[in-house]
PDB file of C-alpha atoms in Angstrom:
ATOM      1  CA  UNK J 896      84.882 -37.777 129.347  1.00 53.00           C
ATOM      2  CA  UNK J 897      81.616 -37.515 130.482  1.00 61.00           C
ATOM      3  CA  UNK J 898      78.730 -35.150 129.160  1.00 59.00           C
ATOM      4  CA  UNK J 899      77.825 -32.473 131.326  1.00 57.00           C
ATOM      5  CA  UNK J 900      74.244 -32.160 131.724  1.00 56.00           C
ATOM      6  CA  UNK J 901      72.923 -28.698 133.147  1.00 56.00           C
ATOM      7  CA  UNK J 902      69.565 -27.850 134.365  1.00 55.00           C
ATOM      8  CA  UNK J 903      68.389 -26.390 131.198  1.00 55.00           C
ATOM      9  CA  UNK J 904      68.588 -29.611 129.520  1.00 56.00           C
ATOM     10  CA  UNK J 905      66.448 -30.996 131.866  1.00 61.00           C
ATOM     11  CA  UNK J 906      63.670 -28.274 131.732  1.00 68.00           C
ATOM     12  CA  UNK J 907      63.372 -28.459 128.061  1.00 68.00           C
ATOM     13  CA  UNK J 908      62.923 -31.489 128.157  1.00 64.00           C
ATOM     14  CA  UNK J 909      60.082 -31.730 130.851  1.00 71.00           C
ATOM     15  CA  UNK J 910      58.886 -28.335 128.560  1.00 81.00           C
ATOM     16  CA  UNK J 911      58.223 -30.379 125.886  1.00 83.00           C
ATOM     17  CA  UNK J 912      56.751 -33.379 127.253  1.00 84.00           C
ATOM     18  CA  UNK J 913      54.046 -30.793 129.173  1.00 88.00           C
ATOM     19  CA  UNK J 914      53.421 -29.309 125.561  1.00 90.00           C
ATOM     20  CA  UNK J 915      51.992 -32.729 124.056  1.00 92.00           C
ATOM     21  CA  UNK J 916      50.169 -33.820 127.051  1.00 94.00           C
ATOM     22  CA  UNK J 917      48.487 -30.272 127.005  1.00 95.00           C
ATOM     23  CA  UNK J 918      48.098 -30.381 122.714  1.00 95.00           C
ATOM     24  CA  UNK J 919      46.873 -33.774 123.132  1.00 96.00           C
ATOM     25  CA  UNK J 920      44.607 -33.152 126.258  1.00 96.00           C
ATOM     26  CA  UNK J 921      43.286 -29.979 123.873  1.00 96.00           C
ATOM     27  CA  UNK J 922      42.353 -32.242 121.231  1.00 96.00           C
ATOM     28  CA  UNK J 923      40.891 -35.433 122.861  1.00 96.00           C
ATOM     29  CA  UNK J 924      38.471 -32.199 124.670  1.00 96.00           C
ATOM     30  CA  UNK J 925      37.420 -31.228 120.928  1.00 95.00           C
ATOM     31  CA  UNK J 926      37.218 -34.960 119.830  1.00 94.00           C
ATOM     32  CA  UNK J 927      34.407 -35.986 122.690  1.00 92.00           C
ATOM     33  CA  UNK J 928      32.957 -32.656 121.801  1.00 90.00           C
ATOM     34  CA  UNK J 929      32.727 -33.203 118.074  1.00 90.00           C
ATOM     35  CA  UNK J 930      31.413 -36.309 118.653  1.00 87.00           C
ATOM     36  CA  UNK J 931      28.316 -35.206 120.410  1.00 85.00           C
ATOM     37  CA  UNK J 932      27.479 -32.593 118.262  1.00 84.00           C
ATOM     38  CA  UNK J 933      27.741 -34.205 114.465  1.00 83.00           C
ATOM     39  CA  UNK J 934      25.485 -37.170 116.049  1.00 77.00           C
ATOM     40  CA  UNK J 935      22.931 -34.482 116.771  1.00 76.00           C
ATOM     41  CA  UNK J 936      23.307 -32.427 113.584  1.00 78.00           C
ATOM     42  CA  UNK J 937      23.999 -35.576 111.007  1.00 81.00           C
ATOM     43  CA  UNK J 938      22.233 -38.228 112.771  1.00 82.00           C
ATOM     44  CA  UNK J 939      19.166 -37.111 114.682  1.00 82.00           C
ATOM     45  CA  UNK J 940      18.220 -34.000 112.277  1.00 83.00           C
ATOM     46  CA  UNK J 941      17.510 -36.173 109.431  1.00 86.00           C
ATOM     47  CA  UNK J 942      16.210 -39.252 111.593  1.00 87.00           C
ATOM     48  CA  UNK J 943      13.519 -36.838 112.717  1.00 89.00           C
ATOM     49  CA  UNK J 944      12.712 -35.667 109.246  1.00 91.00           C
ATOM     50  CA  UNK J 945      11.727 -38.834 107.973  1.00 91.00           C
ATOM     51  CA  UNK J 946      10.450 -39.789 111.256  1.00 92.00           C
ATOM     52  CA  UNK J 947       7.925 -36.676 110.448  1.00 94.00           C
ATOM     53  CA  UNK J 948       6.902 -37.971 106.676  1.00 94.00           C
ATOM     54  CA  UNK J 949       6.633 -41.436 107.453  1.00 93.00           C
ATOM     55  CA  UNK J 950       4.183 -40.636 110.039  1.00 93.00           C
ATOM     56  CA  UNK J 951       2.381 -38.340 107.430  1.00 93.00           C
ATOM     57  CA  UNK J 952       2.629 -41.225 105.322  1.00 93.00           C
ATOM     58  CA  UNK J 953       0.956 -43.936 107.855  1.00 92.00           C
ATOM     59  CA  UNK J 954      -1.717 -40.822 108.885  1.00 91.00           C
ATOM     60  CA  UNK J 955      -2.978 -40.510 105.247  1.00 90.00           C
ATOM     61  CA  UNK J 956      -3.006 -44.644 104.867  1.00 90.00           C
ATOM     62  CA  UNK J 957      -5.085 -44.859 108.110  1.00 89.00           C
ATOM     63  CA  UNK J 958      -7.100 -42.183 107.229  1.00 88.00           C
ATOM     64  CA  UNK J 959      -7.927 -44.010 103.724  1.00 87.00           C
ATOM     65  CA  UNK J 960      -8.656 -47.117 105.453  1.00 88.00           C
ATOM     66  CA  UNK J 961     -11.393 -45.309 107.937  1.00 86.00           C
ATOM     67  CA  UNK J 962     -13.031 -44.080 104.777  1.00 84.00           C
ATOM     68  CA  UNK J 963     -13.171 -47.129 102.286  1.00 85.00           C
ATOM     69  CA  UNK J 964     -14.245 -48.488 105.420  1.00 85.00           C
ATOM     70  CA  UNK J 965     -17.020 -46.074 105.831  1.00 83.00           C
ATOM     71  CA  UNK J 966     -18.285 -45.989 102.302  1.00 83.00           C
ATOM     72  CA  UNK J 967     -19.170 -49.965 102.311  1.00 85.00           C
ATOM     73  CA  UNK J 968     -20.541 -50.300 105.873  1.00 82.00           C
ATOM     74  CA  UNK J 969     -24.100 -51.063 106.208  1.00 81.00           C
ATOM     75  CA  UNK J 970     -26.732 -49.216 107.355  1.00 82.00           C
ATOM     76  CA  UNK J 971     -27.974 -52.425 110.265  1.00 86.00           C
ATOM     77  CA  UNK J 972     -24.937 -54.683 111.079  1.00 84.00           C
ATOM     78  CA  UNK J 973     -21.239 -54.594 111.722  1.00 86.00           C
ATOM     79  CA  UNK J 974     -18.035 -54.859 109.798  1.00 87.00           C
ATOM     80  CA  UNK J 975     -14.253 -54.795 110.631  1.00 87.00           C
ATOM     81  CA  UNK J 976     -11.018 -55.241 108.487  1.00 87.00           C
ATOM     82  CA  UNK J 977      -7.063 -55.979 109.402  1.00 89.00           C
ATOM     83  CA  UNK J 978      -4.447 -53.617 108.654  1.00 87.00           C
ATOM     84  CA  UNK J 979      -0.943 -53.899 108.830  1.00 88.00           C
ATOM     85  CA  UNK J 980       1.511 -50.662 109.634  1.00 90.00           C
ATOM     86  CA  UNK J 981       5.456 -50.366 110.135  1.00 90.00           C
ATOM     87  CA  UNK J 982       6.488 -51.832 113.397  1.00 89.00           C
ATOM     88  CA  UNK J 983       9.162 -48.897 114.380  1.00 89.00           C
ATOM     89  CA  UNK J 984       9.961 -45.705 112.232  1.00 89.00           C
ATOM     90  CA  UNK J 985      14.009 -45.282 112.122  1.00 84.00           C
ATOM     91  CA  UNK J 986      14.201 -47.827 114.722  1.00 85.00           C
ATOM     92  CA  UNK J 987      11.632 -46.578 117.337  1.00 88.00           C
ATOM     93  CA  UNK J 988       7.958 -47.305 117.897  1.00 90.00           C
ATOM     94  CA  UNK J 989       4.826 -44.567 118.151  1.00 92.00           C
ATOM     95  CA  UNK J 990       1.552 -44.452 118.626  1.00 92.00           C
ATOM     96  CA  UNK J 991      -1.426 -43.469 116.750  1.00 92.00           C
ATOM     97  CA  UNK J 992      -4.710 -41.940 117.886  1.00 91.00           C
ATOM     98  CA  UNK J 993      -7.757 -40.988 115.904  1.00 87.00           C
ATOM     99  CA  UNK J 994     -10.124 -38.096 118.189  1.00 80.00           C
ATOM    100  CA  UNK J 995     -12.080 -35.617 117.439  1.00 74.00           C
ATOM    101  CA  UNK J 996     -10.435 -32.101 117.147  1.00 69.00           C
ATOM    102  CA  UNK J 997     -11.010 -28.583 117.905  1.00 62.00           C
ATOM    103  CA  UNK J 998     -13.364 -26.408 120.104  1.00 60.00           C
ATOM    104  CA  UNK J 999     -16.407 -27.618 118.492  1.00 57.00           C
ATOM    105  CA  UNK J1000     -15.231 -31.098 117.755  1.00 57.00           C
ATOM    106  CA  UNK J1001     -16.577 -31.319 114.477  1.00 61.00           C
ATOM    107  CA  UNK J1002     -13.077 -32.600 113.056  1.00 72.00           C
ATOM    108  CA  UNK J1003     -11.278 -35.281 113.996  1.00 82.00           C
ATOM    109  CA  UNK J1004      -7.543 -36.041 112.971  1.00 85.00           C
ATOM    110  CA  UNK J1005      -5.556 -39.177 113.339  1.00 89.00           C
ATOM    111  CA  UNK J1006      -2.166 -38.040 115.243  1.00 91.00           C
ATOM    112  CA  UNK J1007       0.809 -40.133 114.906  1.00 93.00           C
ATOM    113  CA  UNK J1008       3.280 -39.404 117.231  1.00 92.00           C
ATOM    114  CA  UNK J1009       6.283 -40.390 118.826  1.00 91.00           C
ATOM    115  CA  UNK J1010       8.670 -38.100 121.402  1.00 86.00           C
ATOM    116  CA  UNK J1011       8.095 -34.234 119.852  1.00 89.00           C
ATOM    117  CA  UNK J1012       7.404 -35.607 116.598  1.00 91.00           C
ATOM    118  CA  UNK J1013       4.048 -35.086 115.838  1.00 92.00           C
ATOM    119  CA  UNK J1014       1.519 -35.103 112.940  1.00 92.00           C
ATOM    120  CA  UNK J1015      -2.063 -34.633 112.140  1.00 90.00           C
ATOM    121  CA  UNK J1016      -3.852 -35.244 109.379  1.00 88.00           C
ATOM    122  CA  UNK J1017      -7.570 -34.849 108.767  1.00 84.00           C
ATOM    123  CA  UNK J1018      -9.868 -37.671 108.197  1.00 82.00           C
ATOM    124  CA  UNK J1019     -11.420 -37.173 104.393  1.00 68.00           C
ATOM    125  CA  UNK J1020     -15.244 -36.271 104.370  1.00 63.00           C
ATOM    126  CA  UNK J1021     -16.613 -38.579 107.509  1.00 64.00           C
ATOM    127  CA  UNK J1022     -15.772 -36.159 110.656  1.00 56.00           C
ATOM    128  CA  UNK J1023     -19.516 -34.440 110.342  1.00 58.00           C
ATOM    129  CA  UNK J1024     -21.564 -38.113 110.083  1.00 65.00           C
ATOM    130  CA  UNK J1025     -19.474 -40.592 111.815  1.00 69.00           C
ATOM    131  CA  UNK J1026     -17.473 -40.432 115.168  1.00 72.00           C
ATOM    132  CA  UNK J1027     -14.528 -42.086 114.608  1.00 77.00           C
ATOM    133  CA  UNK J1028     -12.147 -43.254 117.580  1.00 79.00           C
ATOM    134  CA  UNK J1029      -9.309 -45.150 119.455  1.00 83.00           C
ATOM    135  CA  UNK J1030      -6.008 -45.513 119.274  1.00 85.00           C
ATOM    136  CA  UNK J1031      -3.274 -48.128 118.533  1.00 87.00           C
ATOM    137  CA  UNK J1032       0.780 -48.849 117.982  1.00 85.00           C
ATOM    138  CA  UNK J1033       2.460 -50.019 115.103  1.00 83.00           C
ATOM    139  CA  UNK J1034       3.277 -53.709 116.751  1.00 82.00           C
ATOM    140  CA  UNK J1035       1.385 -56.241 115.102  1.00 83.00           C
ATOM    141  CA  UNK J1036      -2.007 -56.089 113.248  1.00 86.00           C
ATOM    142  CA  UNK J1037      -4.425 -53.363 113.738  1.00 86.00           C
ATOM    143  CA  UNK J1038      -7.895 -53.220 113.084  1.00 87.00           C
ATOM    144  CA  UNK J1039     -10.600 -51.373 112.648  1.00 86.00           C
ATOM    145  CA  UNK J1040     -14.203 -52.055 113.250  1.00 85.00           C
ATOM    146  CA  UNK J1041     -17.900 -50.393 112.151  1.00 83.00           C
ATOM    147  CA  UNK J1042     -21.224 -51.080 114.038  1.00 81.00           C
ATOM    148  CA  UNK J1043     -24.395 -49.344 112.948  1.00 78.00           C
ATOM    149  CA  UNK J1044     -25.409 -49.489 116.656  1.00 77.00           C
ATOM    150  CA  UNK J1045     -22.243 -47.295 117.818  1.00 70.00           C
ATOM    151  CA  UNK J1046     -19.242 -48.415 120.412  1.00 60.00           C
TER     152      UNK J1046
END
C-alpha cells in the first residue's frame, strides 16, 4: 500500500526550503556588508596612520637636507646634492612641495601629501634669509640645488 501524501506535507516542505534561502540570503547581505566595513576600519584606518608619520618622517629629512645644504653654500657660486626618498608610502605615491607659508610669507613648510593626508613641517632657521622652493615626488632621485645669484 501506497503512502498517502496530503497537502500539508507538501507545504512544509516548500516552508522549509523558503526558510534557508531567506537565512542564507540574510547572511550573504551581512557577509558583503562586513566585508566593506572591516576593510575600512582594519585596513585603511591604520594605512592612513602611518601614511601620516612617514610623511612627517620624509618632511623632517627634507627639511634637514635644505639646511645642511644651506649652512655650506657659498656666498658667490652654486651647489646641488642628490637625495633619495621612498618611492610609495603603503603602496601609493605623493608629492612633496616646499613654499612659503602664511599671510606674511615669512615661513615656509615642506607639505607632503597624498589624497587627505597631509603634513607640514617647518623648515629649521632659513625661512627669514633664504627663499626656498619647488616641489617633487618620491620616484627616483631628487635634488636640490643653491645659487648665490637666486632661481
Amino acid at each position: 500500500m501506497r503512502p498517502c501524501i496530503t497537502e500539508s506535507m507538501n507545504e512544509e516542505g516548500v516552508t522549509r526550503l523558503m526558510e534557508y534561502i531567506i537565512i542564507t540570503g540574510v547572511l550573504l547581505l551581512l557577509m558583503i556588508v562586513m566585508m566593506f566595513s572591516v576593510n575600512a576600519s582594519l585596513m585603511e584606518g591604520p594605512a592612513d596612520k602611518l601614511r601620516y608619520h612617514a610623511f612627517v618622517d620624509i618632511g623632517n629629512g627634507i627639511s634637514t637636507r635644505i639646511v645642511d645644504l644651506y649652512v655650506i653654500s657659498p656666498d658667490n657660486g652654486t651647489i646641488a646634492t642628490k637625495f633619495d626618498i621612498p618611492d610609495d608610502v603603503a603602496g601609493r605615491g605623493y608629492f612633496v612641495n616646499v613654499a612659503m607659508e602664511g599671510e606674511d610669507q615669512a615661513s615656509q613648510a615642506i607639505q607632503v601629501q597624498a589624497g587627505d593626508i597631509q603634513s607640514e613641517i617647518a623648515i629649521a632657521g632659513i625661512g627669514a634669509t633664504k627663499g626656498v622652493t619647488g616641489s617633487t615626488t618620491g620616484a627616483g632621485w631628487n635634488m636640490i640645488q643653491y645659487d648665490s645669484k637666486g632661481f
